[in-house]
Amino acid sequence: LVALIVGMLAANLLTVTLAAAGVGAIIAWHGIALVVSARAKLGSRFAVVIRYYMAAAAFLVIGCVYGAIIASAMFQIDAPTWVVAARSGLTLAHSLVNALGWLGLTILGTLVTLWPTMLRTRIDEDAVAYSTRALPALVGGLLIALVGATLGHMLFTAAGIAVYTCAAAWGIGMPLVAEARKKHPHGYATWSALSGVTWALLGLLATTITTATTISSSGGDFAMIDKTTIHQNTRSEMPGLPNAINYSME
């Protein structure tokens, strides 16, 4: 991670690419270790938590690949035209898989068992079943958003985020509410956790609406963004790349 940050600050593509590959390899190793571990614990009632962690690891590996591609658009003067043109969409996709995949799925999976533990109550009898059914919807929704962002289609992106949000609210939120009704939150920790989950769901809802309304202003496509805006923003971020941007816009 330090090498990645240094590479970004120094605008060194090789350093960024190697660092991203290193992070991706470590997380892939972590994911494989979880798969091996899960084989012996698939009969466990809480094996679904491990599946959430496995899915989260897979999305971070994808995020590392996207990060390396985005870095090439930023730092490589002769970067492929399609990479430079798709940089905005790739950046959004990169953010989605990291925030909703690596972080989101890890947090959601952890809450299945952590929340009732914090409340000092028994886990809801339907919590495991709900979270098990929600995981495919969460992964599917995020994949839809990923493809939509990559292609620059905001309608698909908004639809994917909406599916993810609904799956999180239903599959994870419903058991959390049921457990909170049995034993009310008490103290700083439980109220902070509850506030964080509520804030995250509201943020996802707002993101869905904002992304969907982008259609009306940009035709639902990143390609409709003004050429001058892209040119000026990129020049301000990376003043050494005017030739690459000019070429990509022709």
C-alpha positions as protocol buffer text, in pm:
chain_id: "A"
residue {
  index: 1
  type: LEU
  ca { x: 0 y: 0 z: 0 }
}
residue {
  index: 2
  type: VAL
  ca { x: 285 y: 240 z: 76 }
}
residue {
  index: 3
  type: ALA
  ca { x: 440 y: 163 z: -262 }
}
residue {
  index: 4
  type: LEU
  ca { x: 102 y: 223 z: -426 }
}
residue {
  index: 5
  type: ILE
  ca { x: 67 y: 564 z: -261 }
}
residue {
  index: 6
  type: VAL
  ca { x: 425 y: 659 z: -347 }
}
residue {
  index: 7
  type: GLY
  ca { x: 373 y: 549 z: -706 }
}
residue {
  index: 8
  type: MET
  ca { x: 58 y: 757 z: -739 }
}
residue {
  index: 9
  type: LEU
  ca { x: 226 y: 1066 z: -594 }
}
residue {
  index: 10
  type: ALA
  ca { x: 527 y: 1018 z: -821 }
}
residue {
  index: 11
  type: ALA
  ca { x: 307 y: 941 z: -1125 }
}
residue {
  index: 12
  type: ASN
  ca { x: 509 y: 624 z: -1183 }
}
residue {
  index: 13
  type: LEU
  ca { x: 303 y: 369 z: -1375 }
}
residue {
  index: 14
  type: LEU
  ca { x: 539 y: 76 z: -1315 }
}
residue {
  index: 15
  type: THR
  ca { x: 538 y: 125 z: -938 }
}
residue {
  index: 16
  type: VAL
  ca { x: 160 y: 161 z: -927 }
}
residue {
  index: 17
  type: THR
  ca { x: 107 y: -148 z: -1142 }
}
residue {
  index: 18
  type: LEU
  ca { x: 346 y: -364 z: -941 }
}
residue {
  index: 19
  type: ALA
  ca { x: 197 y: -243 z: -612 }
}
residue {
  index: 20
  type: ALA
  ca { x: -159 y: -309 z: -732 }
}
residue {
  index: 21
  type: ALA
  ca { x: -53 y: -655 z: -849 }
}
residue {
  index: 22
  type: GLY
  ca { x: 106 y: -721 z: -510 }
}
residue {
  index: 23
  type: VAL
  ca { x: -205 y: -616 z: -318 }
}
residue {
  index: 24
  type: GLY
  ca { x: -425 y: -819 z: -552 }
}
residue {
  index: 25
  type: ALA
  ca { x: -205 y: -1127 z: -511 }
}
residue {
  index: 26
  type: ILE
  ca { x: -212 y: -1104 z: -131 }
}
residue {
  index: 27
  type: ILE
  ca { x: -589 y: -1067 z: -123 }
}
residue {
  index: 28
  type: ALA
  ca { x: -628 y: -1353 z: -372 }
}
residue {
  index: 29
  type: TRP
  ca { x: -415 y: -1567 z: -141 }
}
residue {
  index: 30
  type: HIS
  ca { x: -639 y: -1462 z: 146 }
}
residue {
  index: 31
  type: GLY
  ca { x: -949 y: -1559 z: -55 }
}
residue {
  index: 32
  type: ILE
  ca { x: -806 y: -1898 z: -147 }
}
residue {
  index: 33
  type: ALA
  ca { x: -722 y: -1963 z: 218 }
}
residue {
  index: 34
  type: LEU
  ca { x: -1084 y: -1887 z: 306 }
}
residue {
  index: 35
  type: VAL
  ca { x: -1205 y: -2130 z: 38 }
}
residue {
  index: 36
  type: VAL
  ca { x: -981 y: -2405 z: 177 }
}
residue {
  index: 37
  type: SER
  ca { x: -1093 y: -2327 z: 531 }
}
residue {
  index: 38
  type: ALA
  ca { x: -1459 y: -2321 z: 430 }
}
residue {
  index: 39
  type: ARG
  ca { x: -1443 y: -2677 z: 297 }
}
residue {
  index: 40
  type: ALA
  ca { x: -1411 y: -2804 z: 650 }
}
residue {
  index: 41
  type: LYS
  ca { x: -1677 y: -2571 z: 786 }
}
residue {
  index: 42
  type: LEU
  ca { x: -1947 y: -2573 z: 517 }
}
residue {
  index: 43
  type: GLY
  ca { x: -2168 y: -2767 z: 756 }
}
residue {
  index: 44
  type: SER
  ca { x: -2141 y: -2493 z: 1015 }
}
residue {
  index: 45
  type: ARG
  ca { x: -2446 y: -2278 z: 1068 }
}
residue {
  index: 46
  type: PHE
  ca { x: -2241 y: -1963 z: 1021 }
}
residue {
  index: 47
  type: ALA
  ca { x: -2046 y: -2071 z: 712 }
}
residue {
  index: 48
  type: VAL
  ca { x: -2229 y: -1797 z: 522 }
}
residue {
  index: 49
  type: VAL
  ca { x: -2010 y: -1538 z: 696 }
}
residue {
  index: 50
  type: ILE
  ca { x: -1702 y: -1695 z: 535 }
}
residue {
  index: 51
  type: ARG
  ca { x: -1877 y: -1680 z: 197 }
}
residue {
  index: 52
  type: TYR
  ca { x: -1926 y: -1306 z: 243 }
}
residue {
  index: 53
  type: TYR
  ca { x: -1553 y: -1269 z: 311 }
}
residue {
  index: 54
  type: MET
  ca { x: -1467 y: -1478 z: 5 }
}
residue {
  index: 55
  type: ALA
  ca { x: -1687 y: -1262 z: -218 }
}
residue {
  index: 56
  type: ALA
  ca { x: -1536 y: -946 z: -66 }
}
residue {
  index: 57
  type: ALA
  ca { x: -1184 y: -1069 z: -144 }
}
residue {
  index: 58
  type: ALA
  ca { x: -1279 y: -1144 z: -504 }
}
residue {
  index: 59
  type: PHE
  ca { x: -1411 y: -792 z: -554 }
}
residue {
  index: 60
  type: LEU
  ca { x: -1094 y: -634 z: -415 }
}
residue {
  index: 61
  type: VAL
  ca { x: -888 y: -833 z: -665 }
}
residue {
  index: 62
  type: ILE
  ca { x: -1111 y: -693 z: -939 }
}
residue {
  index: 63
  type: GLY
  ca { x: -1061 y: -347 z: -788 }
}
residue {
  index: 64
  type: CYS
  ca { x: -683 y: -386 z: -811 }
}
residue {
  index: 65
  type: VAL
  ca { x: -710 y: -471 z: -1180 }
}
residue {
  index: 66
  type: TYR
  ca { x: -927 y: -166 z: -1242 }
}
residue {
  index: 67
  type: GLY
  ca { x: -683 y: 51 z: -1046 }
}
residue {
  index: 68
  type: ALA
  ca { x: -392 y: -55 z: -1264 }
}
residue {
  index: 69
  type: ILE
  ca { x: -591 y: 17 z: -1581 }
}
residue {
  index: 70
  type: ILE
  ca { x: -692 y: 361 z: -1452 }
}
residue {
  index: 71
  type: ALA
  ca { x: -329 y: 436 z: -1366 }
}
residue {
  index: 72
  type: SER
  ca { x: -230 y: 360 z: -1726 }
}
residue {
  index: 73
  type: ALA
  ca { x: -486 y: 615 z: -1846 }
}
residue {
  index: 74
  type: MET
  ca { x: -339 y: 873 z: -1607 }
}
residue {
  index: 75
  type: PHE
  ca { x: 33 y: 814 z: -1644 }
}
residue {
  index: 76
  type: GLN
  ca { x: 92 y: 649 z: -1982 }
}
residue {
  index: 77
  type: ILE
  ca { x: 116 y: 904 z: -2263 }
}
residue {
  index: 78
  type: ASP
  ca { x: 43 y: 646 z: -2534 }
}
residue {
  index: 79
  type: ALA
  ca { x: -235 y: 473 z: -2338 }
}
residue {
  index: 80
  type: PRO
  ca { x: -501 y: 305 z: -2553 }
}
residue {
  index: 81
  type: THR
  ca { x: -770 y: 545 z: -2666 }
}
residue {
  index: 82
  type: TRP
  ca { x: -1053 y: 341 z: -2516 }
}
residue {
  index: 83
  type: VAL
  ca { x: -885 y: 341 z: -2173 }
}
residue {
  index: 84
  type: VAL
  ca { x: -849 y: 719 z: -2167 }
}
residue {
  index: 85
  type: ALA
  ca { x: -1203 y: 770 z: -2297 }
}
residue {
  index: 86
  type: ALA
  ca { x: -1348 y: 528 z: -2040 }
}
residue {
  index: 87
  type: ARG
  ca { x: -1150 y: 660 z: -1745 }
}
residue {
  index: 88
  type: SER
  ca { x: -1449 y: 817 z: -1569 }
}
residue {
  index: 89
  type: GLY
  ca { x: -1652 y: 497 z: -1591 }
}
residue {
  index: 90
  type: LEU
  ca { x: -1357 y: 282 z: -1486 }
}
residue {
  index: 91
  type: THR
  ca { x: -1297 y: 507 z: -1186 }
}
residue {
  index: 92
  type: LEU
  ca { x: -1659 y: 474 z: -1078 }
}
residue {
  index: 93
  type: ALA
  ca { x: -1644 y: 96 z: -1120 }
}
residue {
  index: 94
  type: HIS
  ca { x: -1321 y: 87 z: -920 }
}
residue {
  index: 95
  type: SER
  ca { x: -1485 y: 282 z: -637 }
}
residue {
  index: 96
  type: LEU
  ca { x: -1794 y: 60 z: -637 }
}
residue {
  index: 97
  type: VAL
  ca { x: -1613 y: -274 z: -613 }
}
residue {
  index: 98
  type: ASN
  ca { x: -1384 y: -145 z: -338 }
}
residue {
  index: 99
  type: ALA
  ca { x: -1650 y: 32 z: -129 }
}
residue {
  index: 100
  type: LEU
  ca { x: -1947 y: -201 z: -178 }
}
residue {
  index: 101
  type: GLY
  ca { x: -1751 y: -519 z: -248 }
}
residue {
  index: 102
  type: TRP
  ca { x: -1444 y: -532 z: -28 }
}
residue {
  index: 103
  type: LEU
  ca { x: -1575 y: -310 z: 253 }
}
residue {
  index: 104
  type: GLY
  ca { x: -1951 y: -352 z: 216 }
}
residue {
  index: 105
  type: LEU
  ca { x: -1967 y: -730 z: 195 }
}
residue {
  index: 106
  type: THR
  ca { x: -1714 y: -769 z: 476 }
}
residue {
  index: 107
  type: ILE
  ca { x: -1919 y: -545 z: 706 }
}
residue {
  index: 108
  type: LEU
  ca { x: -2252 y: -702 z: 612 }
}
residue {
  index: 109
  type: GLY
  ca { x: -2123 y: -1054 z: 667 }
}
residue {
  index: 110
  type: THR
  ca { x: -1971 y: -959 z: 1001 }
}
residue {
  index: 111
  type: LEU
  ca { x: -2294 y: -800 z: 1122 }
}
residue {
  index: 112
  type: VAL
  ca { x: -2476 y: -1133 z: 1096 }
}
residue {
  index: 113
  type: THR
  ca { x: -2303 y: -1254 z: 1411 }
}
residue {
  index: 114
  type: LEU
  ca { x: -2152 y: -936 z: 1556 }
}
residue {
  index: 115
  type: TRP
  ca { x: -2478 y: -744 z: 1603 }
}
residue {
  index: 116
  type: PRO
  ca { x: -2652 y: -998 z: 1832 }
}
residue {
  index: 117
  type: THR
  ca { x: -2324 y: -1039 z: 2020 }
}
residue {
  index: 118
  type: MET
  ca { x: -2311 y: -665 z: 2082 }
}
residue {
  index: 119
  type: LEU
  ca { x: -2672 y: -672 z: 2201 }
}
residue {
  index: 120
  type: ARG
  ca { x: -2599 y: -975 z: 2419 }
}
residue {
  index: 121
  type: THR
  ca { x: -2892 y: -1165 z: 2276 }
}
residue {
  index: 122
  type: ARG
  ca { x: -2945 y: -1478 z: 2068 }
}
residue {
  index: 123
  type: ILE
  ca { x: -2909 y: -1450 z: 1694 }
}
residue {
  index: 124
  type: ASP
  ca { x: -3243 y: -1434 z: 1514 }
}
residue {
  index: 125
  type: GLU
  ca { x: -3350 y: -1780 z: 1395 }
}
residue {
  index: 126
  type: ASP
  ca { x: -3392 y: -1652 z: 1039 }
}
residue {
  index: 127
  type: ALA
  ca { x: -3071 y: -1446 z: 1025 }
}
residue {
  index: 128
  type: VAL
  ca { x: -2857 y: -1713 z: 861 }
}
residue {
  index: 129
  type: ALA
  ca { x: -3126 y: -1800 z: 605 }
}
residue {
  index: 130
  type: TYR
  ca { x: -3183 y: -1433 z: 520 }
}
residue {
  index: 131
  type: SER
  ca { x: -2813 y: -1357 z: 481 }
}
residue {
  index: 132
  type: THR
  ca { x: -2758 y: -1671 z: 272 }
}
residue {
  index: 133
  type: ARG
  ca { x: -3031 y: -1568 z: 27 }
}
residue {
  index: 134
  type: ALA
  ca { x: -2912 y: -1208 z: 22 }
}
residue {
  index: 135
  type: LEU
  ca { x: -2552 y: -1281 z: -80 }
}
residue {
  index: 136
  type: PRO
  ca { x: -2624 y: -1379 z: -445 }
}
residue {
  index: 137
  type: ALA
  ca { x: -2841 y: -1068 z: -481 }
}
residue {
  index: 138
  type: LEU
  ca { x: -2569 y: -848 z: -331 }
}
residue {
  index: 139
  type: VAL
  ca { x: -2305 y: -994 z: -562 }
}
residue {
  index: 140
  type: GLY
  ca { x: -2536 y: -981 z: -863 }
}
residue {
  index: 141
  type: GLY
  ca { x: -2636 y: -621 z: -797 }
}
residue {
  index: 142
  type: LEU
  ca { x: -2275 y: -515 z: -760 }
}
residue {
  index: 143
  type: LEU
  ca { x: -2179 y: -694 z: -1082 }
}
residue {
  index: 144
  type: ILE
  ca { x: -2459 y: -512 z: -1266 }
}
residue {
  index: 145
  type: ALA
  ca { x: -2335 y: -180 z: -1128 }
}
residue {
  index: 146
  type: LEU
  ca { x: -1979 y: -275 z: -1222 }
}
residue {
  index: 147
  type: VAL
  ca { x: -2067 y: -352 z: -1582 }
}
residue {
  index: 148
  type: GLY
  ca { x: -2287 y: -43 z: -1608 }
}
residue {
  index: 149
  type: ALA
  ca { x: -2014 y: 187 z: -1475 }
}
residue {
  index: 150
  type: THR
  ca { x: -1749 y: 27 z: -1696 }
}
residue {
  index: 151
  type: LEU
  ca { x: -1962 y: 81 z: -2006 }
}
residue {
  index: 152
  type: GLY
  ca { x: -2067 y: 428 z: -1892 }
}
residue {
  index: 153
  type: HIS
  ca { x: -2438 y: 345 z: -1869 }
}
residue {
  index: 154
  type: MET
  ca { x: -2582 y: 510 z: -1561 }
}
residue {
  index: 155
  type: LEU
  ca { x: -2918 y: 329 z: -1580 }
}
residue {
  index: 156
  type: PHE
  ca { x: -2750 y: -10 z: -1533 }
}
residue {
  index: 157
  type: THR
  ca { x: -2526 y: 133 z: -1263 }
}
residue {
  index: 158
  type: ALA
  ca { x: -2822 y: 276 z: -1069 }
}
residue {
  index: 159
  type: ALA
  ca { x: -3016 y: -50 z: -1111 }
}
residue {
  index: 160
  type: GLY
  ca { x: -2725 y: -251 z: -974 }
}
residue {
  index: 161
  type: ILE
  ca { x: -2684 y: -24 z: -672 }
}
residue {
  index: 162
  type: ALA
  ca { x: -3060 y: -43 z: -610 }
}
residue {
  index: 163
  type: VAL
  ca { x: -3050 y: -426 z: -612 }
}
residue {
  index: 164
  type: TYR
  ca { x: -2753 y: -419 z: -372 }
}
residue {
  index: 165
  type: THR
  ca { x: -2931 y: -175 z: -141 }
}
residue {
  index: 166
  type: CYS
  ca { x: -3253 y: -376 z: -131 }
}
residue {
  index: 167
  type: ALA
  ca { x: -3064 y: -700 z: -69 }
}
residue {
  index: 168
  type: ALA
  ca { x: -2870 y: -542 z: 217 }
}
residue {
  index: 169
  type: ALA
  ca { x: -3182 y: -391 z: 375 }
}
residue {
  index: 170
  type: TRP
  ca { x: -3379 y: -715 z: 344 }
}
residue {
  index: 171
  type: GLY
  ca { x: -3119 y: -986 z: 395 }
}
residue {
  index: 172
  type: ILE
  ca { x: -2913 y: -819 z: 666 }
}
residue {
  index: 173
  type: GLY
  ca { x: -3132 y: -535 z: 794 }
}
residue {
  index: 174
  type: MET
  ca { x: -3442 y: -739 z: 870 }
}
residue {
  index: 175
  type: PRO
  ca { x: -3271 y: -981 z: 1114 }
}
residue {
  index: 176
  type: LEU
  ca { x: -3087 y: -687 z: 1273 }
}
residue {
  index: 177
  type: VAL
  ca { x: -3419 y: -514 z: 1341 }
}
residue {
  index: 178
  type: ALA
  ca { x: -3571 y: -834 z: 1480 }
}
residue {
  index: 179
  type: GLU
  ca { x: -3277 y: -878 z: 1718 }
}
residue {
  index: 180
  type: ALA
  ca { x: -3293 y: -511 z: 1823 }
}
residue {
  index: 181
  type: ARG
  ca { x: -3660 y: -555 z: 1908 }
}
residue {
  index: 182
  type: LYS
  ca { x: -3576 y: -843 z: 2141 }
}
residue {
  index: 183
  type: LYS
  ca { x: -3291 y: -655 z: 2307 }
}
residue {
  index: 184
  type: HIS
  ca { x: -3280 y: -279 z: 2254 }
}
residue {
  index: 185
  type: PRO
  ca { x: -2947 y: -114 z: 2169 }
}
residue {
  index: 186
  type: HIS
  ca { x: -2767 y: 22 z: 2471 }
}
residue {
  index: 187
  type: GLY
  ca { x: -2449 y: 218 z: 2508 }
}
residue {
  index: 188
  type: TYR
  ca { x: -2222 y: 389 z: 2262 }
}
residue {
  index: 189
  type: ALA
  ca { x: -2111 y: 80 z: 2066 }
}
residue {
  index: 190
  type: THR
  ca { x: -2455 y: -54 z: 1974 }
}
residue {
  index: 191
  type: TRP
  ca { x: -2600 y: 287 z: 1893 }
}
residue {
  index: 192
  type: SER
  ca { x: -2295 y: 370 z: 1681 }
}
residue {
  index: 193
  type: ALA
  ca { x: -2330 y: 45 z: 1489 }
}
residue {
  index: 194
  type: LEU
  ca { x: -2702 y: 101 z: 1435 }
}
residue {
  index: 195
  type: SER
  ca { x: -2643 y: 460 z: 1324 }
}
residue {
  index: 196
  type: GLY
  ca { x: -2369 y: 350 z: 1087 }
}
residue {
  index: 197
  type: VAL
  ca { x: -2584 y: 86 z: 920 }
}
residue {
  index: 198
  type: THR
  ca { x: -2877 y: 328 z: 888 }
}
residue {
  index: 199
  type: TRP
  ca { x: -2652 y: 599 z: 746 }
}
residue {
  index: 200
  type: ALA
  ca { x: -2499 y: 354 z: 497 }
}
residue {
  index: 201
  type: LEU
  ca { x: -2840 y: 240 z: 370 }
}
residue {
  index: 202
  type: LEU
  ca { x: -2957 y: 600 z: 333 }
}
residue {
  index: 203
  type: GLY
  ca { x: -2634 y: 682 z: 153 }
}
residue {
  index: 204
  type: LEU
  ca { x: -2687 y: 392 z: -88 }
}
residue {
  index: 205
  type: LEU
  ca { x: -3041 y: 509 z: -153 }
}
residue {
  index: 206
  type: ALA
  ca { x: -2919 y: 862 z: -224 }
}
residue {
  index: 207
  type: THR
  ca { x: -2644 y: 727 z: -449 }
}
residue {
  index: 208
  type: THR
  ca { x: -2899 y: 524 z: -645 }
}
residue {
  index: 209
  type: ILE
  ca { x: -3120 y: 828 z: -697 }
}
residue {
  index: 210
  type: THR
  ca { x: -2828 y: 1054 z: -787 }
}
residue {
  index: 211
  type: THR
  ca { x: -2687 y: 801 z: -1032 }
}
residue {
  index: 212
  type: ALA
  ca { x: -3026 y: 747 z: -1195 }
}
residue {
  index: 213
  type: THR
  ca { x: -3092 y: 1120 z: -1234 }
}
residue {
  index: 214
  type: THR
  ca { x: -2757 y: 1156 z: -1412 }
}
residue {
  index: 215
  type: ILE
  ca { x: -2939 y: 1007 z: -1711 }
}
residue {
  index: 216
  type: SER
  ca { x: -3148 y: 1318 z: -1759 }
}
residue {
  index: 217
  type: SER
  ca { x: -2846 y: 1547 z: -1765 }
}
residue {
  index: 218
  type: SER
  ca { x: -2595 y: 1333 z: -1955 }
}
residue {
  index: 219
  type: GLY
  ca { x: -2813 y: 1107 z: -2167 }
}
residue {
  index: 220
  type: GLY
  ca { x: -2724 y: 816 z: -1941 }
}
residue {
  index: 221
  type: ASP
  ca { x: -2377 y: 789 z: -2089 }
}
residue {
  index: 222
  type: PHE
  ca { x: -2037 y: 920 z: -1987 }
}
residue {
  index: 223
  type: ALA
  ca { x: -1972 y: 987 z: -2353 }
}
residue {
  index: 224
  type: MET
  ca { x: -2207 y: 1285 z: -2329 }
}
residue {
  index: 225
  type: ILE
  ca { x: -1976 y: 1465 z: -2086 }
}
residue {
  index: 226
  type: ASP
  ca { x: -1833 y: 1778 z: -2239 }
}
residue {
  index: 227
  type: LYS
  ca { x: -1496 y: 1724 z: -2405 }
}
residue {
  index: 228
  type: THR
  ca { x: -1355 y: 2048 z: -2271 }
}
residue {
  index: 229
  type: THR
  ca { x: -1441 y: 1950 z: -1914 }
}
residue {
  index: 230
  type: ILE
  ca { x: -1254 y: 1620 z: -1943 }
}
residue {
  index: 231
  type: HIS
  ca { x: -961 y: 1789 z: -2112 }
}
residue {
  index: 232
  type: GLN
  ca { x: -928 y: 2064 z: -1852 }
}
residue {
  index: 233
  type: ASN
  ca { x: -980 y: 1834 z: -1551 }
}
residue {
  index: 234
  type: THR
  ca { x: -719 y: 1589 z: -1675 }
}
residue {
  index: 235
  type: ARG
  ca { x: -471 y: 1865 z: -1750 }
}
residue {
  index: 236
  type: SER
  ca { x: -514 y: 2001 z: -1399 }
}
residue {
  index: 237
  type: GLU
  ca { x: -460 y: 1657 z: -1245 }
}
residue {
  index: 238
  type: MET
  ca { x: -182 y: 1544 z: -1476 }
}
residue {
  index: 239
  type: PRO
  ca { x: -38 y: 1840 z: -1669 }
}
residue {
  index: 240
  type: GLY
  ca { x: 204 y: 1615 z: -1857 }
}
residue {
  index: 241
  type: LEU
  ca { x: -65 y: 1433 z: -2053 }
}
residue {
  index: 242
  type: PRO
  ca { x: -217 y: 1683 z: -2298 }
}
residue {
  index: 243
  type: ASN
  ca { x: -109 y: 1480 z: -2601 }
}
residue {
  index: 244
  type: ALA
  ca { x: -277 y: 1163 z: -2480 }
}
residue {
  index: 245
  type: ILE
  ca { x: -600 y: 1343 z: -2403 }
}
residue {
  index: 246
  type: ASN
  ca { x: -604 y: 1535 z: -2727 }
}
residue {
  index: 247
  type: TYR
  ca { x: -546 y: 1214 z: -2922 }
}
residue {
  index: 248
  type: SER
  ca { x: -821 y: 1026 z: -2738 }
}
residue {
  index: 249
  type: MET
  ca { x: -1075 y: 1299 z: -2808 }
}
residue {
  index: 250
  type: GLU
  ca { x: -1013 y: 1312 z: -3181 }
}
